[in-house]
mmCIF file of C-alpha atoms in Angstrom:
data_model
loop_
_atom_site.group_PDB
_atom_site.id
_atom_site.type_symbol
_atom_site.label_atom_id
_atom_site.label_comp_id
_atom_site.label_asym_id
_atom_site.label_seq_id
_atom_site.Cartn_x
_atom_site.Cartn_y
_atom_site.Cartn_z
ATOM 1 C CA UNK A 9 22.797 160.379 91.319
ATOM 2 C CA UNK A 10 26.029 161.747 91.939
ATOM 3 C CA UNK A 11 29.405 159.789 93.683
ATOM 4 C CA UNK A 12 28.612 161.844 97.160
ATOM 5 C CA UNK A 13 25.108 160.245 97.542
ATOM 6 C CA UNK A 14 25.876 156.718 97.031
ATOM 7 C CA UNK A 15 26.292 154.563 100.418
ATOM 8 C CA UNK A 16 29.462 152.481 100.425
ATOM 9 C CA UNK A 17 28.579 149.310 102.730
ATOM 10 C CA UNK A 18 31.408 147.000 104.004
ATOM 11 C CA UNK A 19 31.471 143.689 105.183
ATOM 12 C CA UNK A 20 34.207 143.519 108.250
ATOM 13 C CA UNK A 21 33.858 139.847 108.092
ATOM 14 C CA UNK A 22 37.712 138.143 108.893
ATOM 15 C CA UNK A 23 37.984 135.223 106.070
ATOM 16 C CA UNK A 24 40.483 132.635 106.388
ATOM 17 C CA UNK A 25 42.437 130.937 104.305
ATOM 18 C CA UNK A 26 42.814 127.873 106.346
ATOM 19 C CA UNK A 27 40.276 125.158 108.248
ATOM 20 C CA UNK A 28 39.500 125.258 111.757
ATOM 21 C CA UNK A 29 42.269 123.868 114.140
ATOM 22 C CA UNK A 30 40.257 121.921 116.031
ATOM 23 C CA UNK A 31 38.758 120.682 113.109
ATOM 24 C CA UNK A 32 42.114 119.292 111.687
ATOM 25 C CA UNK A 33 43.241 118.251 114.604
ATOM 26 C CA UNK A 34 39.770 115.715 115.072
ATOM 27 C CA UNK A 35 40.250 114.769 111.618
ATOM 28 C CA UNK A 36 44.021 113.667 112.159
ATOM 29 C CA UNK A 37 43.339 111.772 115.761
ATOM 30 C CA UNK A 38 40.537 110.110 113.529
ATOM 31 C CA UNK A 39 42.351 108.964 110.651
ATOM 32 C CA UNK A 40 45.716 108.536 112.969
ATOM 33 C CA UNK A 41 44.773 107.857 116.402
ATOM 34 C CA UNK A 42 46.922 108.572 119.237
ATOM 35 C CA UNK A 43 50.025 109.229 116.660
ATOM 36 C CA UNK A 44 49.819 113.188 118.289
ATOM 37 C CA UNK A 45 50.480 112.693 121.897
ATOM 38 C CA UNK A 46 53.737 111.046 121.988
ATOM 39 C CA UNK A 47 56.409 113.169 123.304
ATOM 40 C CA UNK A 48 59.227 113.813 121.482
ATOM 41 C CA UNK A 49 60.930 117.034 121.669
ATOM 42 C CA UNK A 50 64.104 116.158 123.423
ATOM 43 C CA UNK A 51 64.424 112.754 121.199
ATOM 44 C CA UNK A 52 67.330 114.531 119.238
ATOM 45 C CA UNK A 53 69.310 115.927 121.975
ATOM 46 C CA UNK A 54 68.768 112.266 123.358
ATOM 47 C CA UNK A 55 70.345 110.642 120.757
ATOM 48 C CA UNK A 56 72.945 113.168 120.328
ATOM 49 C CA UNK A 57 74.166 112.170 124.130
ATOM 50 C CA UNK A 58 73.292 108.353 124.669
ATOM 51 C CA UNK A 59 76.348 105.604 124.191
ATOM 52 C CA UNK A 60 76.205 103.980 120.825
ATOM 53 C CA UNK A 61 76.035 100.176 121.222
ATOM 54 C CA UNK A 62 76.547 99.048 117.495
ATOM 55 C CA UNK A 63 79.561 96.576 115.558
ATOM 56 C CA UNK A 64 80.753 98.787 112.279
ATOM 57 C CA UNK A 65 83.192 96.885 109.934
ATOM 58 C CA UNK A 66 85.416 99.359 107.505
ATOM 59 C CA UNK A 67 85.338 102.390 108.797
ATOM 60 C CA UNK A 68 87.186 104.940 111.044
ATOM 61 C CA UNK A 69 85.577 107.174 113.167
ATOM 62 C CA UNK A 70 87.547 110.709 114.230
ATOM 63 C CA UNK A 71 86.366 110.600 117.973
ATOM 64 C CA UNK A 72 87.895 114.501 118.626
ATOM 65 C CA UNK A 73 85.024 115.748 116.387
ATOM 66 C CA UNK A 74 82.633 118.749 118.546
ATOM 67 C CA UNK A 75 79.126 117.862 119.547
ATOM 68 C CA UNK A 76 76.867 120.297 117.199
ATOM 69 C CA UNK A 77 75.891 123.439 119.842
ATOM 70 C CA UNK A 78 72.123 123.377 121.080
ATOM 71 C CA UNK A 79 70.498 126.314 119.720
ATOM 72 C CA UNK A 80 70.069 128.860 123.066
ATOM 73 C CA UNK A 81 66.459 129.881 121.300
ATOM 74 C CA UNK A 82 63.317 128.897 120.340
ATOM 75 C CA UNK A 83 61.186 128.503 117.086
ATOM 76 C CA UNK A 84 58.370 128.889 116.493
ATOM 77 C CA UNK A 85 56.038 125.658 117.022
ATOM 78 C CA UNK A 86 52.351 124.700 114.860
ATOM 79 C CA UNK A 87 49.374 125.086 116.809
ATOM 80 C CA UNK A 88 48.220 121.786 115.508
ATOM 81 C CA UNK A 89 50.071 118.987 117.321
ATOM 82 C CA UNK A 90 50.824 115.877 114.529
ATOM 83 C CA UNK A 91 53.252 112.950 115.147
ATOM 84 C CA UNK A 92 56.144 115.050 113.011
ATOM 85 C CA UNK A 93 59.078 114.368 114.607
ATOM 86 C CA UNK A 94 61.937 117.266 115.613
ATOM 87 C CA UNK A 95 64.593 118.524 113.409
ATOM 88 C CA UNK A 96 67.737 116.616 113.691
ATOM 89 C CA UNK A 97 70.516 117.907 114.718
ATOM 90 C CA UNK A 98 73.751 117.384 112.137
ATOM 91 C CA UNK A 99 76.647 115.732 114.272
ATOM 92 C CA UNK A 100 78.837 112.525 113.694
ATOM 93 C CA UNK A 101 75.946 110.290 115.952
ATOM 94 C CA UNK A 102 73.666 110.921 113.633
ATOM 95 C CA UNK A 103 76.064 110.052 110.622
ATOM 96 C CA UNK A 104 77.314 106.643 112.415
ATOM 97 C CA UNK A 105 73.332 106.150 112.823
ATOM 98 C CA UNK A 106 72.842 106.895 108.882
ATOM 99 C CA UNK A 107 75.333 104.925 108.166
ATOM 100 C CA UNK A 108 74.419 101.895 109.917
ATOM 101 C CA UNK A 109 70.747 101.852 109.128
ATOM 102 C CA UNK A 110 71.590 102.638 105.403
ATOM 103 C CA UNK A 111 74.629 101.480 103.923
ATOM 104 C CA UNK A 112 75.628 99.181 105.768
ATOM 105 C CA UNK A 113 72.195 97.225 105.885
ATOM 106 C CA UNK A 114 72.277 96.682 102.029
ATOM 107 C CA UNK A 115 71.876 92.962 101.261
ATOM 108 C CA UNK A 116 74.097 91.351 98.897
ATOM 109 C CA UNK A 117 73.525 89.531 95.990
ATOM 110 C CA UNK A 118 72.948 85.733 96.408
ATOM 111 C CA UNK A 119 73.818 84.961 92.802
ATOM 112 C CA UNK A 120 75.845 86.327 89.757
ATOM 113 C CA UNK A 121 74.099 89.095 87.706
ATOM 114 C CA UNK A 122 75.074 89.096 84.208
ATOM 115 C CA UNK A 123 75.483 93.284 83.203
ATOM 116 C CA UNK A 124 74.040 92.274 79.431
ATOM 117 C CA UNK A 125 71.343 90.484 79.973
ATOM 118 C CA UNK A 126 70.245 92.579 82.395
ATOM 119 C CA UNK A 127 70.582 95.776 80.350
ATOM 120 C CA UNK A 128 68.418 93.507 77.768
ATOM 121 C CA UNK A 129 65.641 93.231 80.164
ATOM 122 C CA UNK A 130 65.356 96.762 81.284
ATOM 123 C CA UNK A 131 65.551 98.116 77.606
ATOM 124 C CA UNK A 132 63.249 95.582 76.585
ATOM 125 C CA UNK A 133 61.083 95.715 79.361
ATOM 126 C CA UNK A 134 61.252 99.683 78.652
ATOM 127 C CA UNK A 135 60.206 99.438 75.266
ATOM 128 C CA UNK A 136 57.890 97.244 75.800
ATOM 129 C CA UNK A 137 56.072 99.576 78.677
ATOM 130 C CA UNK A 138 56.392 103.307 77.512
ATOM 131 C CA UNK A 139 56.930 103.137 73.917
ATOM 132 C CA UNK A 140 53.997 102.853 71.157
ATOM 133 C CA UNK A 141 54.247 100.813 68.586
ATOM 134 C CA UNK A 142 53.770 103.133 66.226
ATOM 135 C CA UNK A 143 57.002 105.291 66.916
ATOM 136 C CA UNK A 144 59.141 102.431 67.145
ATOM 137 C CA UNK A 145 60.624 103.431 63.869
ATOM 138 C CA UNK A 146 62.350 106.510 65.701
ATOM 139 C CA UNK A 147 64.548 104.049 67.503
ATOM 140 C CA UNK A 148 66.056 102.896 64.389
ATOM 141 C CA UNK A 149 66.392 106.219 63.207
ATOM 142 C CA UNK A 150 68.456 107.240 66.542
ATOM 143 C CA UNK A 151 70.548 103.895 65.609
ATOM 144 C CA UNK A 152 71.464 104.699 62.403
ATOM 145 C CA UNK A 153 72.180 108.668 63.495
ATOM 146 C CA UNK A 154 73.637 108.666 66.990
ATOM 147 C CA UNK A 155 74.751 111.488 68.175
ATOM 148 C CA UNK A 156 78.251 111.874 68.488
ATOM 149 C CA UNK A 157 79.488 115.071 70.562
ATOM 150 C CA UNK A 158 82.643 117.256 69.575
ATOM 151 C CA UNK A 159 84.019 120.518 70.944
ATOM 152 C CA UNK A 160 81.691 122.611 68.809
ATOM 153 C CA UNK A 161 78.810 120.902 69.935
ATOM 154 C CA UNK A 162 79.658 121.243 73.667
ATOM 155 C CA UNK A 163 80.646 124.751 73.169
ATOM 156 C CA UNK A 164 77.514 125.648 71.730
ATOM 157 C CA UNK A 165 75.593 123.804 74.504
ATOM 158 C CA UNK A 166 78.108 125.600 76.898
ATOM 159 C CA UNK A 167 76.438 129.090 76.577
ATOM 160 C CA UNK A 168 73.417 128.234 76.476
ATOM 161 C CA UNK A 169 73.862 127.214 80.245
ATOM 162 C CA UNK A 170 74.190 129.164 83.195
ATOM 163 C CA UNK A 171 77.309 130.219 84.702
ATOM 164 C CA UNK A 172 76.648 127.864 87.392
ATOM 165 C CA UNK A 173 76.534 125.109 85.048
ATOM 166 C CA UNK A 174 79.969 126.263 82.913
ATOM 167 C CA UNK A 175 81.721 126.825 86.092
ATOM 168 C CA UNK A 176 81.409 123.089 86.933
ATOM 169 C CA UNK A 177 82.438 121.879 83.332
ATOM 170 C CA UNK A 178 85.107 124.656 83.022
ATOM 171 C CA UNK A 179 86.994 123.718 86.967
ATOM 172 C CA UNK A 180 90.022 122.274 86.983
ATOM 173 C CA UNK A 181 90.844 118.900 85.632
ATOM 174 C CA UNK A 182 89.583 115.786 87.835
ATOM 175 C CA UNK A 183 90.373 112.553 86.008
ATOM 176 C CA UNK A 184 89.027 109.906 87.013
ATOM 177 C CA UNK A 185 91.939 107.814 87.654
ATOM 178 C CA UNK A 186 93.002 110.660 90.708
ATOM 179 C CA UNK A 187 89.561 110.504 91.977
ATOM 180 C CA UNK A 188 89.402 108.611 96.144
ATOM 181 C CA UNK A 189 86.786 106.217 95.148
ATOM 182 C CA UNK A 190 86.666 104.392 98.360
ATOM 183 C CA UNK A 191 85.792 107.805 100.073
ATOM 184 C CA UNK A 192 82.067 108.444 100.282
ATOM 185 C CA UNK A 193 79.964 111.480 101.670
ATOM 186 C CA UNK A 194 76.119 111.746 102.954
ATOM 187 C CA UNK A 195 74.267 114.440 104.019
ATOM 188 C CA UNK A 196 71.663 114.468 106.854
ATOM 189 C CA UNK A 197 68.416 116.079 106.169
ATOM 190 C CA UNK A 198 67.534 117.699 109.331
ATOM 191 C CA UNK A 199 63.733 117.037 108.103
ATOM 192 C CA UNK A 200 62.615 114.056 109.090
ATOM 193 C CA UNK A 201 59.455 112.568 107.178
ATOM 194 C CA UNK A 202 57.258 110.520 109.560
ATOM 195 C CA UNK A 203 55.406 107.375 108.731
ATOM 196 C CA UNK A 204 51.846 107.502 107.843
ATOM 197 C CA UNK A 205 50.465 104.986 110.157
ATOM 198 C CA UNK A 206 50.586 104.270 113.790
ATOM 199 C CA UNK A 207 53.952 102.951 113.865
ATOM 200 C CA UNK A 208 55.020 106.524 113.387
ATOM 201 C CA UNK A 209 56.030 107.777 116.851
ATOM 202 C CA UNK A 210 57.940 104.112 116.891
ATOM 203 C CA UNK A 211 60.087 104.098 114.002
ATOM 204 C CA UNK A 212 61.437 107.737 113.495
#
């Protein structure tokens, strides 16, 4: 049988890589009911021009900063519809709303912490968790051979690193003395990650 007598038979069959969209979307109104059709895609833009009614102790706020600029297109949008929320938009609202909602809710202590016998616990707790029995021995051997960096060892390290990595250990000097310690930066993430439950279209 030669090449020019043998049929060649295709299948034109379109796979896909992915599960039916109606299918996923069932599945997520079944596990998530009702999470999907809450409307939200002007919630940034609303909180980006609503008055801020909040009391903020220790901090300045520049009120000549810009308002970001609203993006004159579109993006593209999923065909299924979930309860993920919209991008935020980076502005100084959004930082005062950070702000508020994260460092400035931290509780504080009710009682002293003693610094040793906490670093005790965790070590001991740490020891007691991860490391066998067996191959306790090493820890004694680390004791009795710390290691003790010098400026051959670092150099050595140094090029085995990237120049990304040298260029931060090589800039200029930044003692720690100079350094503003009472200045603090955040970033936003313009991702937001929703919750996993009904409260979802509630709490983002």
């Amino acid at each position: 049988m030669s090449l020019n007598t043998v049929k060649l038979y295709t299948n034109n069959t379109k796979l896909s890589g992915v599960a039916d969209v109606n299918s996923l979307m069932y599945f997520h109104d079944l596990i998530l009911p009702g999470n999907a059709y809450h409307y939200h895609e002007f919630d940034a833009i609303n909180v980006l021009n609503n008055d801020l009614d909040m009391e903020l102790e220790g901090i300045s706020i520049i009120e000549s900063k810009k308002p970001p600029k609203i993006s004159k297109f579109d993006k593209l949008r999923p065909v299924l519809k979930t309860m993920m929320p919209s991008a935020r938009r980076p502005s100084q609202t959004e930082s005062i709303l950070a702000l508020n909602k994260r460092n400035m809710a931290v509780p504080e202590l009710d009682g002293l912490v003693d610094p040793h016998a906490l670093g005790e616990r965790l070590v001991s707790q740490f020891v007691n968790s991860y490391v066998d029995k067996e191959n306790l021995w090493l820890l004694e051997e680390y004791k009795r051979n710390p290691i003790k960096p010098n400026v051959e060892l670092v150099e050595d390290w140094l090029m085995t690193q990237k120049p990304d990595v040298r260029k931060l250990i090589d800039g200029p000097d930044d003692n720690l003395e100079d350094r503003r310690w009472n200045n603090y930066k955040f970033m936003i993430k313009p991702t937001v990650k929703p919750a996993l439950d009904l409260t979802a279209p509630y709490t983002n």
